Amino acid sequence: RTLEGAAGQRLVERNGRGSTLTEAGKLLALHAGQALQTLQAGEEELHRLSGLEAGTIHIGASTTPGVYLLPDTLGCFRRDHPNVTVEVEIASTGEILDRLLAGRVPLALVGETEADERIHLEPFIGDEIVGVAKPCLLTLRGGRANPKQLAEQTLLVREARSSTRRVSERALASARIWPEHTWELDSSEAIKRAAREGLGIAFLSRYAVAEEIERGELEAFRIGKPLQRNLHVARLARRPLSPSERGFVETLTRCCSKNEAYAAECVR
């Protein structure tokens, strides 16, 4: 109520079931989150000037970088920066960008996304979305699948706001391939398991399927030109990285190079 008095507007709608933010309340919460991030960055700058490296980095990550690239990076970063704690949230690209804009995370690792002047994007590694299926489920010629045969399969997909799904659906539409059935699953791991059982075909990041392809559990295929994309480090355009965040991005870029080489070798 003190804030409402200072703002001169109602910030919260209260009823018997609880309370919700008004549009003015949502706007204030957005700016409050961004202000908190700026204060945290300032605190880290003071630590740096004092010769201390400590604090907490909050990172949001979409599924591909969060599950298949971050673990190695976190191990490297912890060895070099033992006094810095890293907290990670994993969700779809769309959800993570929403949290970035709302001030809930100051740094994000995401896949392909539309340009937004509020967000600064910096590529940190290349990726390819590849088709995968149970070995011998499809008749492949030179690693290419027959469009008619693909259309007869069930397409296993991620949630609607997934960058991986957006890239693959665009490629299928461009090739005029419309599978008869679609199953939406909530994780890449669930999709891989369904594909290994022969329940359908899927399109996933090469980082997600490299090990299964190497072990012969999944077979990779393409439907045309390789579906190349970049994975990005995202932050608010007006907010600079803190010293610890800069160190993390440098570690990320360095550690991911070996993941890129391994995945490229498995998915030729």
Short mmCIF file of C-alpha atoms in Angstrom, two decimals:
data_model
loop_
_atom_site.label_atom_id
_atom_site.label_comp_id
_atom_site.label_asym_id
_atom_site.label_seq_id
_atom_site.Cartn_x
_atom_site.Cartn_y
_atom_site.Cartn_z
CA ARG A 1 0.00 0.00 0.00
CA THR A 2 2.95 2.31 0.62
CA LEU A 3 4.11 1.69 -2.95
CA GLU A 4 0.61 2.33 -4.27
CA GLY A 5 0.58 5.63 -2.43
CA ALA A 6 3.94 6.61 -3.90
CA ALA A 7 2.94 5.49 -7.40
CA GLY A 8 -0.49 7.03 -7.24
CA GLN A 9 -1.98 3.91 -8.85
CA ARG A 10 -3.39 0.59 -7.75
CA LEU A 11 -0.67 -2.05 -8.11
CA VAL A 12 -2.49 -5.14 -6.80
CA GLU A 13 -6.04 -6.38 -7.28
CA ARG A 14 -7.19 -8.15 -4.13
CA ASN A 15 -10.10 -10.56 -3.82
CA GLY A 16 -11.18 -13.49 -1.68
CA ARG A 17 -9.05 -15.93 -3.67
CA GLY A 18 -5.82 -13.94 -3.41
CA SER A 19 -4.24 -11.08 -5.31
CA THR A 20 -2.92 -10.35 -8.80
CA LEU A 21 -0.78 -7.57 -10.21
CA THR A 22 -2.45 -4.83 -12.23
CA GLU A 23 -0.82 -3.62 -15.46
CA ALA A 24 0.86 -0.87 -13.42
CA GLY A 25 2.01 -3.49 -10.92
CA LYS A 26 3.48 -5.68 -13.67
CA LEU A 27 5.34 -2.68 -15.11
CA LEU A 28 6.76 -1.77 -11.70
CA ALA A 29 7.79 -5.40 -11.07
CA LEU A 30 9.60 -5.49 -14.43
CA HIS A 31 11.64 -2.38 -13.65
CA ALA A 32 12.28 -3.54 -10.09
CA GLY A 33 13.75 -6.80 -11.41
CA GLN A 34 15.99 -4.94 -13.83
CA ALA A 35 17.09 -2.54 -11.08
CA LEU A 36 18.01 -5.51 -8.87
CA GLN A 37 20.16 -6.95 -11.65
CA THR A 38 21.96 -3.60 -11.99
CA LEU A 39 22.60 -3.49 -8.24
CA GLN A 40 24.00 -7.03 -8.32
CA ALA A 41 26.29 -6.10 -11.21
CA GLY A 42 27.49 -3.06 -9.25
CA GLU A 43 28.18 -5.23 -6.22
CA GLU A 44 30.34 -7.55 -8.31
CA GLU A 45 32.26 -4.56 -9.71
CA LEU A 46 33.01 -3.50 -6.13
CA HIS A 47 34.19 -7.03 -5.34
CA ARG A 48 36.50 -6.85 -8.35
CA LEU A 49 37.95 -3.49 -7.27
CA SER A 50 38.58 -4.97 -3.83
CA GLY A 51 40.43 -7.91 -5.36
CA LEU A 52 37.63 -10.31 -4.39
CA GLU A 53 35.82 -12.60 -6.82
CA ALA A 54 32.65 -13.86 -5.23
CA GLY A 55 28.90 -13.76 -5.65
CA THR A 56 26.18 -15.56 -7.56
CA ILE A 57 25.44 -15.75 -11.28
CA HIS A 58 21.84 -16.42 -12.28
CA ILE A 59 21.52 -18.05 -15.70
CA GLY A 60 18.50 -19.07 -17.72
CA ALA A 61 19.05 -21.70 -20.40
CA SER A 62 16.91 -23.35 -23.03
CA THR A 63 17.01 -27.14 -23.11
CA THR A 64 19.80 -27.76 -25.61
CA PRO A 65 22.50 -25.59 -24.01
CA GLY A 66 21.16 -26.16 -20.50
CA VAL A 67 21.21 -29.96 -20.61
CA TYR A 68 23.92 -30.81 -23.15
CA LEU A 69 26.49 -27.98 -22.94
CA LEU A 70 26.27 -26.35 -19.52
CA PRO A 71 27.46 -29.27 -17.34
CA ASP A 72 30.98 -29.28 -18.83
CA THR A 73 31.13 -25.49 -18.67
CA LEU A 74 30.05 -25.41 -15.03
CA GLY A 75 32.80 -27.86 -14.12
CA CYS A 76 35.46 -25.72 -15.84
CA PHE A 77 34.09 -22.50 -14.35
CA ARG A 78 34.01 -23.89 -10.83
CA ARG A 79 37.66 -24.89 -11.00
CA ASP A 80 38.68 -21.38 -12.09
CA HIS A 81 36.20 -19.43 -9.92
CA PRO A 82 35.53 -21.50 -6.77
CA ASN A 83 33.93 -18.60 -4.86
CA VAL A 84 31.28 -17.85 -7.49
CA THR A 85 27.98 -19.73 -7.27
CA VAL A 86 25.99 -20.43 -10.45
CA GLU A 87 22.21 -20.91 -10.33
CA VAL A 88 20.55 -22.26 -13.48
CA GLU A 89 16.93 -22.30 -14.68
CA ILE A 90 16.06 -24.48 -17.70
CA ALA A 91 12.97 -24.03 -19.88
CA SER A 92 12.09 -23.43 -23.54
CA THR A 93 13.73 -20.57 -25.43
CA GLY A 94 10.51 -18.53 -25.32
CA GLU A 95 10.06 -18.97 -21.58
CA ILE A 96 13.68 -18.13 -20.81
CA LEU A 97 13.51 -14.92 -22.85
CA ASP A 98 10.34 -13.95 -20.97
CA ARG A 99 12.26 -14.37 -17.70
CA LEU A 100 15.14 -12.31 -19.07
CA LEU A 101 12.82 -9.44 -19.99
CA ALA A 102 11.07 -9.67 -16.62
CA GLY A 103 14.37 -9.33 -14.78
CA ARG A 104 14.26 -12.83 -13.31
CA VAL A 105 17.55 -13.88 -14.95
CA PRO A 106 20.27 -11.47 -16.13
CA LEU A 107 21.96 -13.89 -18.53
CA ALA A 108 20.45 -16.49 -20.86
CA LEU A 109 21.63 -19.22 -23.23
CA VAL A 110 19.09 -19.76 -26.00
CA GLY A 111 18.59 -21.08 -29.50
CA GLU A 112 17.23 -19.27 -32.54
CA THR A 113 14.92 -16.37 -31.75
CA GLU A 114 13.41 -13.33 -33.44
CA ALA A 115 15.25 -10.02 -33.20
CA ASP A 116 14.20 -7.83 -30.28
CA GLU A 117 15.81 -4.42 -29.70
CA ARG A 118 15.53 -4.96 -25.94
CA ILE A 119 17.78 -8.03 -26.07
CA HIS A 120 21.44 -8.28 -27.06
CA LEU A 121 22.30 -11.64 -28.66
CA GLU A 122 25.81 -12.97 -29.14
CA PRO A 123 26.42 -16.36 -30.83
CA PHE A 124 28.69 -18.65 -28.83
CA ILE A 125 28.52 -21.92 -30.79
CA GLY A 126 27.09 -23.31 -34.02
CA ASP A 127 24.51 -26.10 -34.07
CA GLU A 128 22.62 -28.29 -36.51
CA ILE A 129 19.13 -29.70 -36.12
CA VAL A 130 19.19 -33.28 -37.46
CA GLY A 131 16.47 -35.81 -38.06
CA VAL A 132 16.73 -39.03 -36.06
CA ALA A 133 14.89 -42.33 -36.11
CA LYS A 134 15.31 -45.91 -34.97
CA PRO A 135 17.87 -47.62 -37.24
CA CYS A 136 16.24 -49.22 -40.32
CA LEU A 137 12.90 -47.46 -39.68
CA LEU A 138 13.53 -45.34 -42.77
CA THR A 139 15.08 -46.13 -46.13
CA LEU A 140 17.90 -43.62 -46.49
CA ARG A 141 19.92 -42.74 -49.56
CA GLY A 142 23.10 -40.84 -48.87
CA GLY A 143 21.75 -39.85 -45.49
CA ARG A 144 18.61 -38.36 -47.07
CA ALA A 145 15.10 -39.54 -46.22
CA ASN A 146 12.23 -40.03 -48.66
CA PRO A 147 9.62 -37.25 -48.14
CA LYS A 148 6.68 -39.61 -48.68
CA GLN A 149 8.04 -42.05 -46.12
CA LEU A 150 8.54 -39.23 -43.61
CA ALA A 151 4.97 -38.05 -44.07
CA GLU A 152 3.74 -41.50 -43.02
CA GLN A 153 5.60 -41.30 -39.70
CA THR A 154 4.57 -39.78 -36.38
CA LEU A 155 6.50 -36.58 -35.72
CA LEU A 156 7.84 -36.34 -32.15
CA VAL A 157 8.15 -32.68 -31.14
CA ARG A 158 9.05 -30.44 -28.23
CA GLU A 159 6.78 -27.81 -26.69
CA ALA A 160 5.40 -24.96 -28.82
CA ARG A 161 7.94 -22.29 -27.79
CA SER A 162 10.98 -24.47 -28.42
CA SER A 163 13.55 -23.08 -30.86
CA THR A 164 14.34 -26.64 -31.99
CA ARG A 165 10.71 -27.26 -32.89
CA ARG A 166 10.41 -23.95 -34.74
CA VAL A 167 13.45 -24.66 -36.92
CA SER A 168 12.37 -28.22 -37.76
CA GLU A 169 8.74 -27.34 -38.56
CA ARG A 170 9.88 -24.57 -40.88
CA ALA A 171 12.17 -27.01 -42.71
CA LEU A 172 9.43 -29.63 -43.05
CA ALA A 173 6.99 -27.06 -44.42
CA SER A 174 9.61 -25.83 -46.89
CA ALA A 175 10.07 -29.42 -48.10
CA ARG A 176 6.26 -29.81 -48.27
CA ILE A 177 6.31 -32.65 -45.74
CA TRP A 178 3.33 -32.87 -43.40
CA PRO A 179 3.49 -35.93 -41.12
CA GLU A 180 0.15 -37.61 -40.47
CA HIS A 181 0.47 -37.49 -36.68
CA THR A 182 2.31 -35.33 -34.15
CA TRP A 183 3.14 -36.19 -30.55
CA GLU A 184 4.25 -33.37 -28.28
CA LEU A 185 6.63 -34.40 -25.49
CA ASP A 186 8.09 -32.16 -22.80
CA SER A 187 11.79 -33.01 -23.09
CA SER A 188 14.43 -34.04 -25.58
CA GLU A 189 15.17 -37.12 -23.46
CA ALA A 190 11.54 -38.29 -23.74
CA ILE A 191 11.63 -37.71 -27.49
CA LYS A 192 14.84 -39.71 -27.88
CA ARG A 193 13.42 -42.61 -25.91
CA ALA A 194 10.28 -42.66 -28.07
CA ALA A 195 12.38 -42.50 -31.23
CA ARG A 196 14.60 -45.38 -30.05
CA GLU A 197 11.44 -47.47 -29.60
CA GLY A 198 10.41 -46.77 -33.19
CA LEU A 199 7.41 -44.63 -32.24
CA GLY A 200 8.23 -41.89 -34.72
CA ILE A 201 10.82 -39.51 -36.12
CA ALA A 202 12.27 -36.44 -34.44
CA PHE A 203 14.41 -33.40 -35.14
CA LEU A 204 16.84 -32.48 -32.39
CA SER A 205 20.11 -30.66 -31.83
CA ARG A 206 23.18 -32.66 -32.77
CA TYR A 207 24.41 -32.07 -29.22
CA ALA A 208 21.34 -33.90 -27.90
CA VAL A 209 21.73 -36.99 -30.09
CA ALA A 210 25.48 -37.36 -30.71
CA GLU A 211 25.96 -40.12 -28.13
CA GLU A 212 22.93 -42.14 -29.29
CA ILE A 213 24.11 -41.92 -32.90
CA GLU A 214 27.63 -43.00 -31.94
CA ARG A 215 26.22 -46.02 -30.05
CA GLY A 216 23.97 -46.97 -32.97
CA GLU A 217 20.74 -46.41 -31.01
CA LEU A 218 19.53 -43.70 -33.40
CA GLU A 219 20.16 -43.07 -37.08
CA ALA A 220 20.56 -39.51 -38.36
CA PHE A 221 19.03 -38.22 -41.59
CA ARG A 222 18.50 -34.94 -43.41
CA ILE A 223 15.67 -33.68 -45.60
CA GLY A 224 17.66 -31.17 -47.62
CA LYS A 225 20.36 -28.70 -46.72
CA PRO A 226 21.72 -28.98 -43.16
CA LEU A 227 19.51 -27.07 -40.69
CA GLN A 228 22.19 -24.82 -39.27
CA ARG A 229 21.59 -22.37 -36.43
CA ASN A 230 23.52 -20.61 -33.69
CA LEU A 231 23.13 -20.83 -29.95
CA HIS A 232 23.30 -17.44 -28.27
CA VAL A 233 24.22 -15.69 -25.04
CA ALA A 234 21.39 -13.22 -24.39
CA ARG A 235 21.20 -10.25 -22.03
CA LEU A 236 19.23 -7.02 -21.78
CA ALA A 237 20.62 -4.55 -24.32
CA ARG A 238 21.20 -1.79 -21.76
CA ARG A 239 22.77 -3.98 -19.09
CA PRO A 240 26.52 -4.76 -19.25
CA LEU A 241 27.87 -8.07 -18.06
CA SER A 242 29.33 -8.23 -14.57
CA PRO A 243 32.95 -9.43 -14.21
CA SER A 244 31.81 -12.90 -13.11
CA GLU A 245 29.36 -13.11 -16.02
CA ARG A 246 32.09 -12.13 -18.48
CA GLY A 247 34.29 -14.83 -17.01
CA PHE A 248 31.48 -17.35 -17.39
CA VAL A 249 30.89 -16.46 -21.05
CA GLU A 250 34.62 -16.80 -21.76
CA THR A 251 34.64 -20.23 -20.10
CA LEU A 252 31.50 -21.24 -22.00
CA THR A 253 33.04 -20.38 -25.37
CA ARG A 254 36.27 -22.21 -24.53
CA CYS A 255 34.66 -25.38 -23.16
CA CYS A 256 32.04 -25.73 -25.88
CA SER A 257 34.61 -26.11 -28.65
CA LYS A 258 35.25 -29.77 -27.72
CA ASN A 259 31.49 -30.46 -27.64
CA GLU A 260 31.19 -28.98 -31.11
CA ALA A 261 33.98 -31.15 -32.51
CA TYR A 262 32.55 -34.33 -30.97
CA ALA A 263 28.99 -33.69 -32.18
CA ALA A 264 30.16 -32.80 -35.68
CA GLU A 265 32.14 -36.06 -35.85
CA CYS A 266 29.11 -38.13 -34.79
CA VAL A 267 26.66 -36.36 -37.12
CA ARG A 268 28.28 -36.19 -40.55
#
